[in-house]
């Protein structure tokens, strides 16, 4: 592949990655505590959209803090998997295999 063609392909791929990132802002990940008293919603870009806390949980500060950590970490982990899978798919689909370029989009 000629250099100009490769540069054009690279720009095209970067645009597709930007478009994918915008779309991932609309993909919502929901996570909740096992008893359902705490619910969290994140985008696939790991932006917190909402946190819902049942009144009963407000009476136990330690449990609330524990739940926030657990539920947020689980939601972030799920969002990260979705995010990476989507971006990897775009990068792999469009990129010519150039040594050393595979870390460019991480």
GROMACS .gro file of C-alpha atoms in nm:
model
  106
    1UNK     CA    1   0.000   0.000   0.000
    2UNK     CA    2   0.135   0.343  -0.087
    3UNK     CA    3   0.206   0.596   0.188
    4UNK     CA    4  -0.066   0.842   0.079
    5UNK     CA    5  -0.322   0.564   0.069
    6UNK     CA    6  -0.213   0.447   0.412
    7UNK     CA    7  -0.239   0.798   0.558
    8UNK     CA    8  -0.589   0.835   0.414
    9UNK     CA    9  -0.687   0.499   0.563
   10UNK     CA   10  -0.543   0.605   0.899
   11UNK     CA   11  -0.745   0.930   0.897
   12UNK     CA   12  -1.058   0.737   0.800
   13UNK     CA   13  -1.001   0.490   1.085
   14UNK     CA   14  -0.942   0.772   1.334
   15UNK     CA   15  -1.275   0.927   1.227
   16UNK     CA   16  -1.451   0.592   1.272
   17UNK     CA   17  -1.298   0.563   1.619
   18UNK     CA   18  -1.424   0.914   1.709
   19UNK     CA   19  -1.771   0.822   1.578
   20UNK     CA   20  -1.763   0.501   1.784
   21UNK     CA   21  -1.666   0.695   2.098
   22UNK     CA   22  -1.961   0.931   2.043
   23UNK     CA   23  -2.194   0.634   1.997
   24UNK     CA   24  -2.060   0.474   2.317
   25UNK     CA   25  -2.187   0.782   2.504
   26UNK     CA   26  -2.537   0.656   2.423
   27UNK     CA   27  -2.473   0.295   2.532
   28UNK     CA   28  -2.587   0.261   2.894
   29UNK     CA   29  -2.457   0.006   3.143
   30UNK     CA   30  -2.679  -0.065   3.445
   31UNK     CA   31  -2.550  -0.228   3.762
   32UNK     CA   32  -2.712  -0.278   4.102
   33UNK     CA   33  -2.634  -0.418   4.443
   34UNK     CA   34  -2.745  -0.776   4.511
   35UNK     CA   35  -3.041  -0.654   4.719
   36UNK     CA   36  -3.132  -0.384   4.467
   37UNK     CA   37  -3.102  -0.092   4.712
   38UNK     CA   38  -2.832   0.080   4.503
   39UNK     CA   39  -2.843   0.125   4.126
   40UNK     CA   40  -2.584   0.287   3.901
   41UNK     CA   41  -2.598   0.374   3.530
   42UNK     CA   42  -2.283   0.454   3.329
   43UNK     CA   43  -2.217   0.514   2.961
   44UNK     CA   44  -1.984   0.274   2.781
   45UNK     CA   45  -1.736   0.565   2.795
   46UNK     CA   46  -1.746   0.529   3.176
   47UNK     CA   47  -1.937   0.848   3.255
   48UNK     CA   48  -2.176   0.812   3.549
   49UNK     CA   49  -2.529   0.902   3.439
   50UNK     CA   50  -2.726   0.821   3.754
   51UNK     CA   51  -2.705   0.674   4.103
   52UNK     CA   52  -3.024   0.565   4.281
   53UNK     CA   53  -3.014   0.489   4.653
   54UNK     CA   54  -3.308   0.340   4.846
   55UNK     CA   55  -3.389   0.530   5.167
   56UNK     CA   56  -3.317   0.224   5.384
   57UNK     CA   57  -2.956   0.224   5.267
   58UNK     CA   58  -2.910   0.584   5.385
   59UNK     CA   59  -2.931   0.466   5.745
   60UNK     CA   60  -2.615   0.254   5.710
   61UNK     CA   61  -2.327   0.477   5.597
   62UNK     CA   62  -2.069   0.193   5.592
   63UNK     CA   63  -2.288  -0.037   5.384
   64UNK     CA   64  -2.369   0.249   5.145
   65UNK     CA   65  -1.998   0.322   5.098
   66UNK     CA   66  -1.921  -0.048   5.043
   67UNK     CA   67  -2.205  -0.081   4.792
   68UNK     CA   68  -2.095   0.230   4.603
   69UNK     CA   69  -1.742   0.093   4.565
   70UNK     CA   70  -1.857  -0.256   4.463
   71UNK     CA   71  -2.134  -0.150   4.226
   72UNK     CA   72  -1.934   0.131   4.062
   73UNK     CA   73  -1.634  -0.097   4.009
   74UNK     CA   74  -1.854  -0.368   3.852
   75UNK     CA   75  -2.023  -0.112   3.626
   76UNK     CA   76  -1.688   0.041   3.523
   77UNK     CA   77  -1.551  -0.307   3.446
   78UNK     CA   78  -1.853  -0.387   3.225
   79UNK     CA   79  -1.835  -0.047   3.052
   80UNK     CA   80  -1.462  -0.091   2.988
   81UNK     CA   81  -1.518  -0.432   2.826
   82UNK     CA   82  -1.785  -0.290   2.595
   83UNK     CA   83  -1.571   0.015   2.517
   84UNK     CA   84  -1.256  -0.183   2.437
   85UNK     CA   85  -1.441  -0.444   2.230
   86UNK     CA   86  -1.608  -0.176   2.017
   87UNK     CA   87  -1.290   0.028   1.962
   88UNK     CA   88  -1.078  -0.281   1.894
   89UNK     CA   89  -1.331  -0.397   1.635
   90UNK     CA   90  -1.311  -0.063   1.452
   91UNK     CA   91  -0.931  -0.050   1.465
   92UNK     CA   92  -0.885  -0.412   1.351
   93UNK     CA   93  -1.147  -0.388   1.078
   94UNK     CA   94  -0.992  -0.085   0.908
   95UNK     CA   95  -0.625  -0.083   0.986
   96UNK     CA   96  -0.364  -0.221   0.752
   97UNK     CA   97  -0.127  -0.431   0.960
   98UNK     CA   98   0.170  -0.205   1.025
   99UNK     CA   99   0.427  -0.322   1.282
  100UNK     CA  100   0.406  -0.117   1.602
  101UNK     CA  101   0.071   0.044   1.513
  102UNK     CA  102  -0.139  -0.194   1.724
  103UNK     CA  103  -0.086   0.015   2.039
  104UNK     CA  104  -0.181   0.343   1.873
  105UNK     CA  105  -0.550   0.328   1.967
  106UNK     CA  106  -0.520   0.207   2.327
   0.00000   0.00000   0.00000
